PDB file of C-alpha atoms and ligand atoms in Angstrom:
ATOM      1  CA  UNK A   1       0.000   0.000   0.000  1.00 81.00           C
ATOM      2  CA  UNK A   2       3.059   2.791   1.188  1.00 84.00           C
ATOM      3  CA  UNK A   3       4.422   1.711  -2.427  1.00 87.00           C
ATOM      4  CA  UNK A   4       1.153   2.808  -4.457  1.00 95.00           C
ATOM      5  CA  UNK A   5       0.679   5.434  -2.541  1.00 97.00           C
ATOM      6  CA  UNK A   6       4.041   6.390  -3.366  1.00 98.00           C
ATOM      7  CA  UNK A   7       3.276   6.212  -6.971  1.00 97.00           C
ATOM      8  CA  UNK A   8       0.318   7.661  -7.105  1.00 97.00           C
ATOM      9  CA  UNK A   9       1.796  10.866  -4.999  1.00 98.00           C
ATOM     10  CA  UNK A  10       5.098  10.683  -7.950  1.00 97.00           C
ATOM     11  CA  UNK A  11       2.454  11.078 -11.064  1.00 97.00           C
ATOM     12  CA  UNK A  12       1.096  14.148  -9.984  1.00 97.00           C
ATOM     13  CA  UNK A  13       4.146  15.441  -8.167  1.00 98.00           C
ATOM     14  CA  UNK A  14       5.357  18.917  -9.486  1.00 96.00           C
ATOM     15  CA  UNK A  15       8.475  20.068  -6.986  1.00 98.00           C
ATOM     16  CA  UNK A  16      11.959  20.392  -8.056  1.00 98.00           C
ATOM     17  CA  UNK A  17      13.037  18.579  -4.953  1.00 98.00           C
ATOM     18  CA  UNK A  18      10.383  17.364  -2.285  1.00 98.00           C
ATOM     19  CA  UNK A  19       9.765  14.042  -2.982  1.00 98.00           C
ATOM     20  CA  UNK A  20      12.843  13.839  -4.795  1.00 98.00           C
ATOM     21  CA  UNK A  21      12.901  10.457  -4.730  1.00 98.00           C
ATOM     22  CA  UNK A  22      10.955   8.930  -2.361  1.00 98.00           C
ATOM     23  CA  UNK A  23      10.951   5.435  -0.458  1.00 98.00           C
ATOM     24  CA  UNK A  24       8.015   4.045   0.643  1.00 98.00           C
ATOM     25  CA  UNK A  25       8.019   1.023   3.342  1.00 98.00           C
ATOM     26  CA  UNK A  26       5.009  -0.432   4.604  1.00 98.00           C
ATOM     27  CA  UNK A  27       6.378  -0.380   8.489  1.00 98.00           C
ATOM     28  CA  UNK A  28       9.138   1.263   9.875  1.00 98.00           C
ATOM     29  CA  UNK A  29      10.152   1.672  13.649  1.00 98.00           C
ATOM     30  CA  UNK A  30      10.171   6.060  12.511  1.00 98.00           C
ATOM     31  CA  UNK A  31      10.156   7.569   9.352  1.00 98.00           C
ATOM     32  CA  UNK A  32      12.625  10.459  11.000  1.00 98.00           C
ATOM     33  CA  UNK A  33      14.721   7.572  12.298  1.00 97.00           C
ATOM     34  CA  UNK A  34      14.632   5.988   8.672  1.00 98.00           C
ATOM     35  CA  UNK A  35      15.863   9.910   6.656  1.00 97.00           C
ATOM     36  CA  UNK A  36      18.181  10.437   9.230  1.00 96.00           C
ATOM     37  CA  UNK A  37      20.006   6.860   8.289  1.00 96.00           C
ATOM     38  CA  UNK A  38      19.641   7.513   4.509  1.00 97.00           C
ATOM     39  CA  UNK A  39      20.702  11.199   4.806  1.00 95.00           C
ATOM     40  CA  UNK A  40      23.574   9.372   6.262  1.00 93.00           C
ATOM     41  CA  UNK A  41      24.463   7.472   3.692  1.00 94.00           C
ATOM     42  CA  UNK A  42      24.359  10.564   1.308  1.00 94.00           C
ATOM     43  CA  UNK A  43      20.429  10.687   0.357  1.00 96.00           C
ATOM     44  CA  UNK A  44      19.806  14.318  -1.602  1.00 96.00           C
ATOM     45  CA  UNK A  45      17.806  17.241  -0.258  1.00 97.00           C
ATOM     46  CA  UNK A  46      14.646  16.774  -0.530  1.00 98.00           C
ATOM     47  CA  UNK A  47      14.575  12.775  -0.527  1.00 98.00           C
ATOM     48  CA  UNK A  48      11.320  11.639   1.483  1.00 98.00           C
ATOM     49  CA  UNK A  49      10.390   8.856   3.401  1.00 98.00           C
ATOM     50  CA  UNK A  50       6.750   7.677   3.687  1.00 98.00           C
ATOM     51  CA  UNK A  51       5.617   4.960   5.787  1.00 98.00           C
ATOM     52  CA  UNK A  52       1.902   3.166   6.184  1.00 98.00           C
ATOM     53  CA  UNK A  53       2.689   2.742  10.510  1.00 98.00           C
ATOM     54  CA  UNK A  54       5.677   3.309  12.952  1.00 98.00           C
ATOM     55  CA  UNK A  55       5.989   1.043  15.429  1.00 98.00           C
ATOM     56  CA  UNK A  56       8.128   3.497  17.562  1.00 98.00           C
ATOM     57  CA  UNK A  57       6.917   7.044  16.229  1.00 98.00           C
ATOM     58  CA  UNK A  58       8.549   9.883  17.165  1.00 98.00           C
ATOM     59  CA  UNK A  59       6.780  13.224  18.913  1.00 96.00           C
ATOM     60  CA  UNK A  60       8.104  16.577  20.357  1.00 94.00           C
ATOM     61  CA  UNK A  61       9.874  16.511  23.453  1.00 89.00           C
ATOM     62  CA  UNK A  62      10.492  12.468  23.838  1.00 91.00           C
ATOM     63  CA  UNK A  63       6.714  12.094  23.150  1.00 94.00           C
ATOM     64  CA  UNK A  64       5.085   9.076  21.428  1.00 96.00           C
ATOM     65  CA  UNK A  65       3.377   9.780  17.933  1.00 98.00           C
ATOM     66  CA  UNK A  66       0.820   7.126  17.207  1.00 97.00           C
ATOM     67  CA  UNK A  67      -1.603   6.600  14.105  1.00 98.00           C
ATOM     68  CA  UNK A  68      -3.958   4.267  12.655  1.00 98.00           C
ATOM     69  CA  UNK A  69      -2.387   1.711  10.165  1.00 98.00           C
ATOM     70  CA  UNK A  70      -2.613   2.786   6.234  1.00 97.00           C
ATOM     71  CA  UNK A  71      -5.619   6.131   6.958  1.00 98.00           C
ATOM     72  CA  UNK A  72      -2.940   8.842   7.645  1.00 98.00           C
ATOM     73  CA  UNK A  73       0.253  10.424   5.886  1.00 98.00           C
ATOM     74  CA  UNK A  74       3.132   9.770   7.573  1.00 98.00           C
ATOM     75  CA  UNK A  75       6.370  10.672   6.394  1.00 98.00           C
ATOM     76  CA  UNK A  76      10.047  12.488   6.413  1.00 98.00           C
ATOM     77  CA  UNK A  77      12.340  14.854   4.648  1.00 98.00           C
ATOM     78  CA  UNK A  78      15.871  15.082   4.230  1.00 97.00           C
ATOM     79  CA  UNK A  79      17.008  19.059   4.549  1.00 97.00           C
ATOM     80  CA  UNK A  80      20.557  20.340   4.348  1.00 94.00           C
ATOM     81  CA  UNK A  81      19.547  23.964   5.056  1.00 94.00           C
ATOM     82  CA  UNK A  82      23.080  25.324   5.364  1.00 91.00           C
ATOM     83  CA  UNK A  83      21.239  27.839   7.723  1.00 89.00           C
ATOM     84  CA  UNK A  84      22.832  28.668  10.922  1.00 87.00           C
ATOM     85  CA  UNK A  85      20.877  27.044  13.458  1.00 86.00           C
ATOM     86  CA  UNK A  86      19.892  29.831  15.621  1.00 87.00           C
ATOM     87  CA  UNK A  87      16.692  29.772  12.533  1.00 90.00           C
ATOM     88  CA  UNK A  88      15.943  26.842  12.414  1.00 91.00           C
ATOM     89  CA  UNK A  89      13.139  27.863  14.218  1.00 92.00           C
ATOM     90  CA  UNK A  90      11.772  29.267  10.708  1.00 95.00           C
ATOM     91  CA  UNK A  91      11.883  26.152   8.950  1.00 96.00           C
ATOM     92  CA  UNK A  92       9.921  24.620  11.933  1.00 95.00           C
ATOM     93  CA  UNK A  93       7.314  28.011  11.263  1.00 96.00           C
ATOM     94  CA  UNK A  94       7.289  27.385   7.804  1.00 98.00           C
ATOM     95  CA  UNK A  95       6.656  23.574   7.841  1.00 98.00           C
ATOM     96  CA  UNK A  96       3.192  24.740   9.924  1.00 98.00           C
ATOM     97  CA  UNK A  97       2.164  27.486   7.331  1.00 98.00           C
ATOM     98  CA  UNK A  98       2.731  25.118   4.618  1.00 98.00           C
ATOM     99  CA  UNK A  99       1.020  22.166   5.760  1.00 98.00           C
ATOM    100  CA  UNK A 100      -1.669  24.272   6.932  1.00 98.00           C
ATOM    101  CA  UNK A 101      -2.396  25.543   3.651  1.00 98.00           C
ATOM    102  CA  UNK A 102      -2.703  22.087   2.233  1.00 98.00           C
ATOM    103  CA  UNK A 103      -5.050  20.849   4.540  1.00 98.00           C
ATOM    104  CA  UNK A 104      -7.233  23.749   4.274  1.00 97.00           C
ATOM    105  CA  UNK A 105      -7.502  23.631   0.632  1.00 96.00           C
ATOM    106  CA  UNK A 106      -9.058  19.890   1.050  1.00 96.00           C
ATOM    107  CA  UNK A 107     -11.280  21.095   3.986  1.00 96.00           C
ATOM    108  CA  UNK A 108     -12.693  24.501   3.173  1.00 93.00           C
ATOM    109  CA  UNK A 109     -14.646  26.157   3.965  1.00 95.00           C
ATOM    110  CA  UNK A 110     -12.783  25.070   7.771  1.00 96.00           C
ATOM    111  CA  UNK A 111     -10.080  27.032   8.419  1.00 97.00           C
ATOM    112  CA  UNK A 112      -6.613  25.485   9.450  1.00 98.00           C
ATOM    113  CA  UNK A 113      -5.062  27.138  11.902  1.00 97.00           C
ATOM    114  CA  UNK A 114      -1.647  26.601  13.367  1.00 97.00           C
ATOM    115  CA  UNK A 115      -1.018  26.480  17.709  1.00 96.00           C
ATOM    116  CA  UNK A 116       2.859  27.492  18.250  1.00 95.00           C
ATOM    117  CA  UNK A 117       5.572  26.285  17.149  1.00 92.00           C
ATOM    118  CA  UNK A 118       3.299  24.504  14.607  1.00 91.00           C
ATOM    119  CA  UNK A 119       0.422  21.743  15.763  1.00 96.00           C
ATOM    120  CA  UNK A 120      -1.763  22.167  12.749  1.00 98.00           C
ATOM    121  CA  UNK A 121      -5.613  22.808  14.392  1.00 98.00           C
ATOM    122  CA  UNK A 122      -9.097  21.940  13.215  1.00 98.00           C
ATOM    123  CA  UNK A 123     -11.918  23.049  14.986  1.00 96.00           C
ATOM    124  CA  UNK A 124      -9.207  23.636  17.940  1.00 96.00           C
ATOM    125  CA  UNK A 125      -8.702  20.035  17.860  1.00 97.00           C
ATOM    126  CA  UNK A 126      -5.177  18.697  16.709  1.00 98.00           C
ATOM    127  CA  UNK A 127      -4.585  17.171  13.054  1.00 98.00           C
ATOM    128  CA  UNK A 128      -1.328  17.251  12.589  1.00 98.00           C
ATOM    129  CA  UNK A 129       2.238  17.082  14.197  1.00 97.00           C
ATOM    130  CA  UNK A 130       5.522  17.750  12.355  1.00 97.00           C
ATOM    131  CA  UNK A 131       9.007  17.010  14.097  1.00 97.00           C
ATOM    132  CA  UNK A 132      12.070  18.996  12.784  1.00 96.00           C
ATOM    133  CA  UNK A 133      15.411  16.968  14.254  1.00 95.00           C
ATOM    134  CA  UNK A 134      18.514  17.931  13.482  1.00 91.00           C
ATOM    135  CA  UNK A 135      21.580  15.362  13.185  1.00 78.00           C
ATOM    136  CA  UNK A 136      24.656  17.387  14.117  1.00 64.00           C
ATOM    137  CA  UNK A 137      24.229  19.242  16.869  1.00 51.00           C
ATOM    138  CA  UNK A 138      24.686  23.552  16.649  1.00 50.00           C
ATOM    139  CA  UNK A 139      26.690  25.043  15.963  1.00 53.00           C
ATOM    140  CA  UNK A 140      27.287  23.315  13.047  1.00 49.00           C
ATOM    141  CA  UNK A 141      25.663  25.034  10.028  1.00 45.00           C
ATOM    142  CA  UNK A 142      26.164  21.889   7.579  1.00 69.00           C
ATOM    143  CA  UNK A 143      23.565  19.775  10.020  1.00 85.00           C
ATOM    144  CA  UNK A 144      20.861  17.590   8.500  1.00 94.00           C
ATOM    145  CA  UNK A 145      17.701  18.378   9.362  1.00 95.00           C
ATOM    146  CA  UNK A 146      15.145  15.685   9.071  1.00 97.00           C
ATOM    147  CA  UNK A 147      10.985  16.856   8.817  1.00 98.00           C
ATOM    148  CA  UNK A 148       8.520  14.989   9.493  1.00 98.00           C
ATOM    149  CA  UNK A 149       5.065  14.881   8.978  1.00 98.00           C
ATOM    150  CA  UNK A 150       2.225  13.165  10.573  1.00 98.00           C
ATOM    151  CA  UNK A 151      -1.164  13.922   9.395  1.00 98.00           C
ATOM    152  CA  UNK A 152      -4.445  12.509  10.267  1.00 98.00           C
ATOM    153  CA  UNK A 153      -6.397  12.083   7.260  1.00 98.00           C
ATOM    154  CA  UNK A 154      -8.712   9.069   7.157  1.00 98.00           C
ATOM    155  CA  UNK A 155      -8.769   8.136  10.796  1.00 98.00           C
ATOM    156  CA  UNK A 156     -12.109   8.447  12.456  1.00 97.00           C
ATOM    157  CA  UNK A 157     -11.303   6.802  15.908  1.00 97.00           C
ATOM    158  CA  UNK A 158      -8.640   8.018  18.269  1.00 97.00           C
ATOM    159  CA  UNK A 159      -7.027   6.110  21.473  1.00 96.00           C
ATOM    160  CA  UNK A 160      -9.067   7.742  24.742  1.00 96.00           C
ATOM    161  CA  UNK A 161      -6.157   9.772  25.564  1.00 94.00           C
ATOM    162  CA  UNK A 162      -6.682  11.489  22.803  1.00 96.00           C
ATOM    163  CA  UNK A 163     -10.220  11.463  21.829  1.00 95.00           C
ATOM    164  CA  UNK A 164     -10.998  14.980  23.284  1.00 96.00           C
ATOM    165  CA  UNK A 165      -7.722  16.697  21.161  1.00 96.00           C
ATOM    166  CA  UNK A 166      -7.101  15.128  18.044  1.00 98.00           C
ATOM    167  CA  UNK A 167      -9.005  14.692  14.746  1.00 98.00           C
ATOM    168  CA  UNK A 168      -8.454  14.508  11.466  1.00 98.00           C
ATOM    169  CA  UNK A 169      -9.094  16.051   7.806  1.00 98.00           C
ATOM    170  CA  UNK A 170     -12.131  13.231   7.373  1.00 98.00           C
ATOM    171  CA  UNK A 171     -13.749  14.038  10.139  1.00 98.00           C
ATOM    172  CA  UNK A 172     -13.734  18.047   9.418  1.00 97.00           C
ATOM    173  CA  UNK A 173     -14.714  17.698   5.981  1.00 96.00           C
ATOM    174  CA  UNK A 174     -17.227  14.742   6.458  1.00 97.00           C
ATOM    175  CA  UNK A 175     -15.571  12.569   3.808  1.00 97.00           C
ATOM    176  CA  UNK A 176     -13.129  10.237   2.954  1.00 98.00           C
ATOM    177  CA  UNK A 177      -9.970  12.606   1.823  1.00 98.00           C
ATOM    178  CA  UNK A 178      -7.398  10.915  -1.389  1.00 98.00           C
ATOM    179  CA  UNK A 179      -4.036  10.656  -0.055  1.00 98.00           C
ATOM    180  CA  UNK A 180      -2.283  10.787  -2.854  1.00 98.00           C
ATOM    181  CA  UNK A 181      -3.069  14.147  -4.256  1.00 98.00           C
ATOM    182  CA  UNK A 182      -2.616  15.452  -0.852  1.00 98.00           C
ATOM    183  CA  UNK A 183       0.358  14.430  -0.506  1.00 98.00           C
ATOM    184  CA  UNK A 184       1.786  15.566  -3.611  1.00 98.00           C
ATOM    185  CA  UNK A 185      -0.211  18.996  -2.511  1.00 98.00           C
ATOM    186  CA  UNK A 186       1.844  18.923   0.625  1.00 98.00           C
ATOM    187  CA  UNK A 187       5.089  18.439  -0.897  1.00 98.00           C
ATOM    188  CA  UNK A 188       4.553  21.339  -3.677  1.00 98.00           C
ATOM    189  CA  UNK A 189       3.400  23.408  -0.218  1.00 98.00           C
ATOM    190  CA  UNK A 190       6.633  22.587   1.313  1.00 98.00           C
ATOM    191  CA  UNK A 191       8.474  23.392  -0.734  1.00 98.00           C
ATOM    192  CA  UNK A 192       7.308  26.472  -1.690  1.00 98.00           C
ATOM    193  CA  UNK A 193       7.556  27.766   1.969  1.00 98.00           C
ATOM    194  CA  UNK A 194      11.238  26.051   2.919  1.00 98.00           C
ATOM    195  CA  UNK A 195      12.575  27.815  -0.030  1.00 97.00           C
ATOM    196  CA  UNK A 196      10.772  30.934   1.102  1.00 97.00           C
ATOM    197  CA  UNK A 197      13.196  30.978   4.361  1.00 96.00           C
ATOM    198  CA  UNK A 198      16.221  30.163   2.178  1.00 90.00           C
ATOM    199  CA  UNK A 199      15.423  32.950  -0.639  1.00 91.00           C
ATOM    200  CA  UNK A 200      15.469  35.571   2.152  1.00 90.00           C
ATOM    201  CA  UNK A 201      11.689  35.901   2.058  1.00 95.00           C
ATOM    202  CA  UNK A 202      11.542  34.649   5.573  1.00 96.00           C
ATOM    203  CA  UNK A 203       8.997  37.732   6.173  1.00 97.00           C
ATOM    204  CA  UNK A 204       6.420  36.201   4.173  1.00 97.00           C
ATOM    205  CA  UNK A 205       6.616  32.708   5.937  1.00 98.00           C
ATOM    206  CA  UNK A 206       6.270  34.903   9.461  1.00 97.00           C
ATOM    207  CA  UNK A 207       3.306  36.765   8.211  1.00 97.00           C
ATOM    208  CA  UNK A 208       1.151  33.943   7.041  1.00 98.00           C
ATOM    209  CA  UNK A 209       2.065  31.821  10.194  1.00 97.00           C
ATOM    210  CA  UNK A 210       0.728  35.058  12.356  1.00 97.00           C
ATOM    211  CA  UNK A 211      -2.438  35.094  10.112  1.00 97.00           C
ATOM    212  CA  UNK A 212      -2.607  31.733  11.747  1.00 97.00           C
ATOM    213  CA  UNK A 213      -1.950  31.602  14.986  1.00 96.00           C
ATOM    214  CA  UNK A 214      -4.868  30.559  17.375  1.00 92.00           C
ATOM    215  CA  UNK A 215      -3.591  32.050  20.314  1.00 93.00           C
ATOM    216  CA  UNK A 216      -3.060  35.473  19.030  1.00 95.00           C
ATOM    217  CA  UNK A 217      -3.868  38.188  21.409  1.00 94.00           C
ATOM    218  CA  UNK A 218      -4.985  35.912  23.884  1.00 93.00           C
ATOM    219  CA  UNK A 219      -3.801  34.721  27.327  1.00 94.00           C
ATOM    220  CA  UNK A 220      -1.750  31.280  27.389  1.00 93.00           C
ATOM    221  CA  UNK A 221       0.458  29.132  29.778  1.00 92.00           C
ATOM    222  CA  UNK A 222       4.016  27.795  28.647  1.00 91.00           C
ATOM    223  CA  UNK A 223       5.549  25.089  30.166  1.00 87.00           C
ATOM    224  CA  UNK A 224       8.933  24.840  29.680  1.00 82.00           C
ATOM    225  CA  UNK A 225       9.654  20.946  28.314  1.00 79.00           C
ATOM    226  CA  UNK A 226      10.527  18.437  31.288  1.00 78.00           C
ATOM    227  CA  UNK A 227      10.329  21.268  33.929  1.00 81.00           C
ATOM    228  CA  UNK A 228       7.582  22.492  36.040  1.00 83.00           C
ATOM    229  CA  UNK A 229       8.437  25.924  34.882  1.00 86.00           C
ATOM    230  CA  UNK A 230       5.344  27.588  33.511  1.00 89.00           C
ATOM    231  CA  UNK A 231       5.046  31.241  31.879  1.00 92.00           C
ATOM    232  CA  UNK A 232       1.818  32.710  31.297  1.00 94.00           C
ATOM    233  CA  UNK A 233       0.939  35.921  29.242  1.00 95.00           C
ATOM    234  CA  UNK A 234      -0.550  37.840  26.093  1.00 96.00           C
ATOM    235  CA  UNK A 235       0.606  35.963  23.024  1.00 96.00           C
ATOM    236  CA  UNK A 236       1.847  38.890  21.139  1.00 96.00           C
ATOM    237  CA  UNK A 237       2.710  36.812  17.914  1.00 96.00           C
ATOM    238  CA  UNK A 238       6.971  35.549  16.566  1.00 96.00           C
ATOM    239  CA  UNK A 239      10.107  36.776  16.524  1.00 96.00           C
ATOM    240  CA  UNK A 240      12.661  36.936  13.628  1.00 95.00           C
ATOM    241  CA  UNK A 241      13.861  33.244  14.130  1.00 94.00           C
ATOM    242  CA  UNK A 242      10.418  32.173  15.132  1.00 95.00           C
ATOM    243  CA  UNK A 243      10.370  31.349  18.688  1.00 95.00           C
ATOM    244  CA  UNK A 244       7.070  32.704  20.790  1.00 95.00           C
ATOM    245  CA  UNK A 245       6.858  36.288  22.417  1.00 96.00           C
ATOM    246  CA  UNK A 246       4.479  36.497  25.370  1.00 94.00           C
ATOM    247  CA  UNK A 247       3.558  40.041  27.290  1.00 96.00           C
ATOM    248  CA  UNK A 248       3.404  39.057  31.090  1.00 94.00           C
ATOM    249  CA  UNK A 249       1.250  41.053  33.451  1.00 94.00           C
ATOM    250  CA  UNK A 250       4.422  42.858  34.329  1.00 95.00           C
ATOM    251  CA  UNK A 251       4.469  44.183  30.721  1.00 95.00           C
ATOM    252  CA  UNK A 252       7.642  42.612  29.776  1.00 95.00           C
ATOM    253  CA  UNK A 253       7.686  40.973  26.061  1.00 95.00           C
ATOM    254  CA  UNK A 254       9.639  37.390  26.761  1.00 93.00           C
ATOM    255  CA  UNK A 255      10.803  35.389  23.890  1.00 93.00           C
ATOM    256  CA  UNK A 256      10.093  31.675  24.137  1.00 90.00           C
ATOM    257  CA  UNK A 257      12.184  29.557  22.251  1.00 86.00           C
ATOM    258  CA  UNK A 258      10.862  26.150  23.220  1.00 82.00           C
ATOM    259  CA  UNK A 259       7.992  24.700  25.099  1.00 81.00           C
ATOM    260  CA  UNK A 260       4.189  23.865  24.917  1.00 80.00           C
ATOM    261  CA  UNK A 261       1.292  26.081  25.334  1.00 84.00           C
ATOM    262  CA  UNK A 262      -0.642  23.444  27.268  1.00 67.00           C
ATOM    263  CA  UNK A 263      -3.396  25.667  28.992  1.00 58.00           C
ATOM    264  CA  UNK A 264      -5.493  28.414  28.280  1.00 48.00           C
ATOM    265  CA  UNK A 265      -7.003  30.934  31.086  1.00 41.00           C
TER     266      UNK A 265
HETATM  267  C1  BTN B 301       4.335  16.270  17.594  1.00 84.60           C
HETATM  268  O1  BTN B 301       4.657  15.866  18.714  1.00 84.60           O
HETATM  269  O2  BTN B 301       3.364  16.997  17.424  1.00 84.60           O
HETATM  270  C2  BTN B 301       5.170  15.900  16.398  1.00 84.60           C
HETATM  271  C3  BTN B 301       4.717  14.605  15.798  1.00 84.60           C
HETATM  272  C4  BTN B 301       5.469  14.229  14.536  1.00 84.60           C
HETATM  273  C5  BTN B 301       5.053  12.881  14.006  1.00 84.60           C
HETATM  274  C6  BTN B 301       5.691  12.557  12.687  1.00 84.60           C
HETATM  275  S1  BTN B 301       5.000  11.097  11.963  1.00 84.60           S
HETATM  276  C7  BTN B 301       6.277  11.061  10.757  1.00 84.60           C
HETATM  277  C8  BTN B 301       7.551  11.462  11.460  1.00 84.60           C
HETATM  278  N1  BTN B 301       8.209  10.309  12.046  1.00 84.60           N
HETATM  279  C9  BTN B 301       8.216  10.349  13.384  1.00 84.60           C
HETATM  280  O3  BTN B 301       8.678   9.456  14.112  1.00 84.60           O
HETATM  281  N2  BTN B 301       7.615  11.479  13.797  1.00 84.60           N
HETATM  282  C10 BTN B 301       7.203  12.311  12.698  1.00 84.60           C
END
């Protein structure tokens, strides 16, 4: 099934690089895992791998990603930015803004809207998750970054822990959703906004992801990952390099360069 899928996506793919080639295995322990080993071993920008279930998938902060066997898109893309990394925080931006803009084209009239750094949000429920690791740590500027994508797109029933937070683009738009064209879509979106970041027209990637942003202008709590610190203010919208800035009731503007915004007041 990952192979036709593959196929399918290839016909109607129409990047320069994204998908450039792509692998497609059935089962794989990560997809992230998987493009870090081939990026190893020399695989080009842009070279994708797309898997039908993980058996150990990968989330932010040492989470667990999980998704229905052969419903979703699930897959990963070899980068060699040769950015410094103090913005790679944009590419993480831009991989939001793009994927939101695919998904919303399949479920208008919804909007997609993004929940920093970049959950993609339906109906304020979560449909996506995309996990930018980097190989080498900073501050080398010749890292690999690996991106990877997991999308809910055909599955209708969620585990109980997540039941009351995720969904996916069937159950916004009432219907089953192709993969392949969507993934193609998704690609062609990617692309477009990574080479946004790289072309210097990082400005454009920050103003569509503010256009986006749930939280704007309201009050949210940031927990710092594996701490019990917590940081609560106005969401005021990005920085330059894309991490968070918050006004706190003391009027100071803090820049938040990691974390999860995990409650609302
Ligand atoms: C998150 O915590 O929101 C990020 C989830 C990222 C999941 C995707 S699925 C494809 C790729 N491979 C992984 O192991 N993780 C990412």
């Amino acid at each position: 099934m990952a192979l036709s899928l593959v196929k399918n996506a290839q016909d109607r793919l129409s990047t320069d690089h994204f998908g450039r080639p792509m692998r497609g295995v059935e089962e794989v322990g990560s997809t992230n895992e998987r493009a870090a080993q081939w990026a190893a071993k020399g695989a080009p920008e842009g070279a994708t791998v797309l898997t039908e279930y993980q058996t150990t998938g990968r989330g932010r902060h040492g989470r667990e990603w999980t998704a229905e066997k052969g419903r979703n898109l699930l897959f990963s893309v070899v980068l060699r930015p040769g950015l410094s990394p103090d913005r790679f925080g944009l590419l993480t931006v831009a991989a939001g803004v793009a994927v939101a803009e695919a998904v919303e084209a399949v479920v208008s009239p919804h909007s997609a809207l993004l929940k920093w750094p970049n959950d993609v949000l339906l109906e304020d429920r979560k449909t996506c998750g995309i996990l930018l690791e980097s190989s080498l740590a900073p501050p080398d500027a010749d890292a690999v970054v690996v991106l990877g994508v997991g999308l809910n797109v055909n599955q209708s029933d969620f585990p109980a822990s997540l039941a009351d937070t995720a969904t996916s683009l069937r159950l916004a738009a009432g219907r089953p959703v192709p993969r392949p064209p969507l993934l193609a879509q998704l690609l062609q979106s990617l692309e477009r906004r990574y080479e946004a970041v790289h072309t210097g027209d990082a400005a454009s990637v920050r103003a569509a992801f503010r256009t986006r942003l749930a939280s704007l202008g309201a009050t949210r709590t940031l927990h710092a990952p594996g701490t019990d610190e917590a940081l609560t203010g106005t969401v005021q919208g990005i920085t330059e390099t894309g991490a968070l800035r918050l006004r706190t009731a003391d009027g100071t503007v803090t820049e938040v360069h990691a974390g999860d915004v995990t409650s609302q007041n």
